[in-house]
Tab-separated table of C-alpha atoms in Angstrom:
chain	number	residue	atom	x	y	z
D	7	UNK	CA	4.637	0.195	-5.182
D	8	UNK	CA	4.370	-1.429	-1.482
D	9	UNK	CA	1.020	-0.655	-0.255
D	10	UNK	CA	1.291	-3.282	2.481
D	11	UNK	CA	1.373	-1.133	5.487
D	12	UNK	CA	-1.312	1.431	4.299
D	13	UNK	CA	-4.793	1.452	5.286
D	14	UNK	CA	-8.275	3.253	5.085
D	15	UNK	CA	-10.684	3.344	8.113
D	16	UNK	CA	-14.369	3.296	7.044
D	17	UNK	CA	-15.580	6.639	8.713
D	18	UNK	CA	-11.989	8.548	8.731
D	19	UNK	CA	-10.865	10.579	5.629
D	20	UNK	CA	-7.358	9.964	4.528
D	21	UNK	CA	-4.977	7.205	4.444
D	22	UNK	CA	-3.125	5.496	7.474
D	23	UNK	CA	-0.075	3.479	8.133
D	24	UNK	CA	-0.194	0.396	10.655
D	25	UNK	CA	2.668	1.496	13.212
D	26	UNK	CA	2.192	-1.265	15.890
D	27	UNK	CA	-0.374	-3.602	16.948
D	28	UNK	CA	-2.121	-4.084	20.246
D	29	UNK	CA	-4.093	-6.039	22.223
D	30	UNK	CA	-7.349	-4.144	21.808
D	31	UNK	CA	-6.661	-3.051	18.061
D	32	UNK	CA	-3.879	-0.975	16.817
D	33	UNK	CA	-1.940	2.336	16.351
D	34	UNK	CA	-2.329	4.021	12.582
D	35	UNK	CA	-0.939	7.459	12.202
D	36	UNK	CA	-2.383	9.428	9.405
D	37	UNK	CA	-0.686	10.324	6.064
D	38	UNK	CA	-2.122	13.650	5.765
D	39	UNK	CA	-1.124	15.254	9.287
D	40	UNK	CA	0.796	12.581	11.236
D	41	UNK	CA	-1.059	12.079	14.004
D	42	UNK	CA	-1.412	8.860	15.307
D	43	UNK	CA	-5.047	7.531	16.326
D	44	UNK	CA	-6.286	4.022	18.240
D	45	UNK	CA	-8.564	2.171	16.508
D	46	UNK	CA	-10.115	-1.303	17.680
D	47	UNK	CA	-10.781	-4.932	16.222
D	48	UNK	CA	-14.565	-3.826	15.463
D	49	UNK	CA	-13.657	-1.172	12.982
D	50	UNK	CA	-13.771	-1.457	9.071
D	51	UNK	CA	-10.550	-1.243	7.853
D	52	UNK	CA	-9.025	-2.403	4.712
D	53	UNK	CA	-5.694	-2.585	3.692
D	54	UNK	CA	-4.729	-1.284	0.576
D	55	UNK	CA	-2.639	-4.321	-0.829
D	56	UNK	CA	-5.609	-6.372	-0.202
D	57	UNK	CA	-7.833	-4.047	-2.714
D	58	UNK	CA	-8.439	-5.346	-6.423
D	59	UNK	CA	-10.485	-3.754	-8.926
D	60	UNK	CA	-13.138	-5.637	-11.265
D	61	UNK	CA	-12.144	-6.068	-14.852
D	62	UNK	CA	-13.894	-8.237	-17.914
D	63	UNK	CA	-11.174	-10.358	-17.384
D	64	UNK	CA	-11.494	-10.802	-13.846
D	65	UNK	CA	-9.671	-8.670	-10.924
D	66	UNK	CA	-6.364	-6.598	-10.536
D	67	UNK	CA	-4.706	-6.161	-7.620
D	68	UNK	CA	-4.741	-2.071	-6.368
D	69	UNK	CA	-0.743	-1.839	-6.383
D	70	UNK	CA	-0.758	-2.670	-10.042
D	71	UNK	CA	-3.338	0.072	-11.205
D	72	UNK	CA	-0.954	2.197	-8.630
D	73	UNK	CA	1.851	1.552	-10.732
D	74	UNK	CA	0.176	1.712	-13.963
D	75	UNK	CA	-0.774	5.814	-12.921
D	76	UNK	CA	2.627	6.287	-11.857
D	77	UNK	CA	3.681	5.016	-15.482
D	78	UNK	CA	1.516	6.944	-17.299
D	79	UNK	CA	2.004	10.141	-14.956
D	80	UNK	CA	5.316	9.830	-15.115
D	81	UNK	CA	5.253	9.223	-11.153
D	82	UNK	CA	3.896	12.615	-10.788
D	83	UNK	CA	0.728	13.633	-10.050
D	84	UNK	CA	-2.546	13.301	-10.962
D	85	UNK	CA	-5.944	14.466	-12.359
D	86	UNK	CA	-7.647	15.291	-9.058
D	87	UNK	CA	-10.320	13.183	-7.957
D	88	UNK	CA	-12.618	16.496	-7.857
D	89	UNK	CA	-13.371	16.300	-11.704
D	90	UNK	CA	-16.279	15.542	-12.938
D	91	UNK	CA	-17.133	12.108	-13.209
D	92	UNK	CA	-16.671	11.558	-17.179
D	93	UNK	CA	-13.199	13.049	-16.597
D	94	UNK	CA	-12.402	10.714	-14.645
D	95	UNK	CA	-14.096	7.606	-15.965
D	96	UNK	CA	-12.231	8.554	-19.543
D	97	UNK	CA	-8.760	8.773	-17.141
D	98	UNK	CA	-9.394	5.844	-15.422
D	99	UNK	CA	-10.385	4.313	-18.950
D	100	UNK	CA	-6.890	5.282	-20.582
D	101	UNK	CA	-5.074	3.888	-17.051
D	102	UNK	CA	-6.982	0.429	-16.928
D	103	UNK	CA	-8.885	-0.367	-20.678
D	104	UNK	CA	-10.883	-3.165	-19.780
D	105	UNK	CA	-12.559	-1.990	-16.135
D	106	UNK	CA	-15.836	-3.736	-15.734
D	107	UNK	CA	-17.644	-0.110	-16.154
D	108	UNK	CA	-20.717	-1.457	-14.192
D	109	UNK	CA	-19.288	-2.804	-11.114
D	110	UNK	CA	-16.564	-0.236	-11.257
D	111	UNK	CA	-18.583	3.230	-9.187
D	112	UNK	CA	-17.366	6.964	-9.905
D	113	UNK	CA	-16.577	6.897	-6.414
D	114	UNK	CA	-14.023	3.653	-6.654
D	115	UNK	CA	-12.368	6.012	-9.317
D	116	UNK	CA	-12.581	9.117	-6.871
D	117	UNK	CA	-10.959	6.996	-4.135
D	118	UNK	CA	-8.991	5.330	-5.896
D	119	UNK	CA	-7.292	8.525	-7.675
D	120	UNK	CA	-7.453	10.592	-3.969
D	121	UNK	CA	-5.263	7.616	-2.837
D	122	UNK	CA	-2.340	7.763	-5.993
D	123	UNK	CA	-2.501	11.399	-5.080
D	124	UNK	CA	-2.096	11.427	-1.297
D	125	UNK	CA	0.796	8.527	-1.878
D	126	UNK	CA	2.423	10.330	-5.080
D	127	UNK	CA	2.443	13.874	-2.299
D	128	UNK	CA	4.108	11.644	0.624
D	129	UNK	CA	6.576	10.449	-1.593
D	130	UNK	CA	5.819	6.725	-1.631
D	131	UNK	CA	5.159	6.398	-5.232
D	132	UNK	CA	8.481	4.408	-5.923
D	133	UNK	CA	9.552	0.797	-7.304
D	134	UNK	CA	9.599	-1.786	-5.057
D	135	UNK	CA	13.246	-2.848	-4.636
D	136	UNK	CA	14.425	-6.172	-6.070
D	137	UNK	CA	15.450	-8.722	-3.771
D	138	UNK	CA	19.162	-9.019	-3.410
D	139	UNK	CA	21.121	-11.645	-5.936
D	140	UNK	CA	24.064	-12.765	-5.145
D	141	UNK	CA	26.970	-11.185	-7.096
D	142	UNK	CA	30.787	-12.137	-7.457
D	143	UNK	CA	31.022	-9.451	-4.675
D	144	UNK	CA	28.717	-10.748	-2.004
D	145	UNK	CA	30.797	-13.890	0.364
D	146	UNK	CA	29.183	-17.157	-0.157
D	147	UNK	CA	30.550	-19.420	3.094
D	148	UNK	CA	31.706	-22.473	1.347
D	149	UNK	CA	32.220	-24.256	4.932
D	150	UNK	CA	29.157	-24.451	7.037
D	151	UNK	CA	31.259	-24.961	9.787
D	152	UNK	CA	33.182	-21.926	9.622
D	153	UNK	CA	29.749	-20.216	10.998
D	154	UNK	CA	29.984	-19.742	14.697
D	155	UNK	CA	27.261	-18.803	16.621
D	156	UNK	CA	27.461	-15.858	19.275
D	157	UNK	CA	26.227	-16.500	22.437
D	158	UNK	CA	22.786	-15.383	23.396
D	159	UNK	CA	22.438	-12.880	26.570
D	160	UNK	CA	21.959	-14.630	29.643
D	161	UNK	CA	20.537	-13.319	32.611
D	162	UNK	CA	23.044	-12.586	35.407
D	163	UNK	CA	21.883	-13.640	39.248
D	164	UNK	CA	22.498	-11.817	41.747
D	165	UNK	CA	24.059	-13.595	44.572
């Protein structure tokens, strides 16, 4: 699962995805309507791919518990993150065994099982694609100087 793009803003419900950078900050439009919103350098925001989650063992990366609820769901969705809180501690507890149960919140689990559900609903809950090999089908230039370069656009002057 490629959570590189997606975001949460501290103080805006929902998920985002970066669209384009600016000077001031940048544009993320929301997963749940599609609006787009401007938000600045001083806000908190945190990217999903950069989330991990405390274990005995030490910390996994976000994508991989991601991927581990898409297994066991069967990339469907699921439990919602309104249960009760041992619900969802004994779901999260199937998902990921050896979660560090005291530095792990019921509200990481809420979030974190909102999130699955708000990807799984967009449709993003999908393998990452492997990077391309190169088959018996695929041209391999034996002669690098068979390459020839086009010419870049150049600026016509008026005269």
């Amino acid at each position: 699962m490629n959570l590189e793009k997606i975001l949460a803003i501290s103080g805006k419900p929902g998920l985002y995805v970066l669209k384009v950078q600016t000077r001031t900050g940048f544009v993320a439009e929301s997963l749940a309507d599609g609006k787009k919103i401007t938000v600045n350098l001083k806000s908190n925001v945190s990217l999903l791919s950069e989330i991990s989650v405390y274990t005995y063992e030490g910390e996994k990366p976000l994508a991989e518990i991601m991927d581990k609820i898409a297994a066991k769901e069967s990339k469907g969705p699921s439990i919602s993150h309104k249960e009760d809180n041992a619900k969802l501690a004994s779901y999260f507890k199937e998902v990921l065994p050896d979660y560090d149960e005291e530095r792990v919140y019921p509200s990481d689990i809420k979030k974190i099982v909102n999130w699955y559900n708000m990807l799984q609903a967009k449709g993003l809950v999908v393998d990452e694609e492997p990077a391309v090999a190169v088959t018996e089908e695929t041209p391999v230039l034996e002669d690098a100087e068979a390459v020839v370069e086009k010419p870049k656009n150049q600026k016509k002057i008026k005269e």
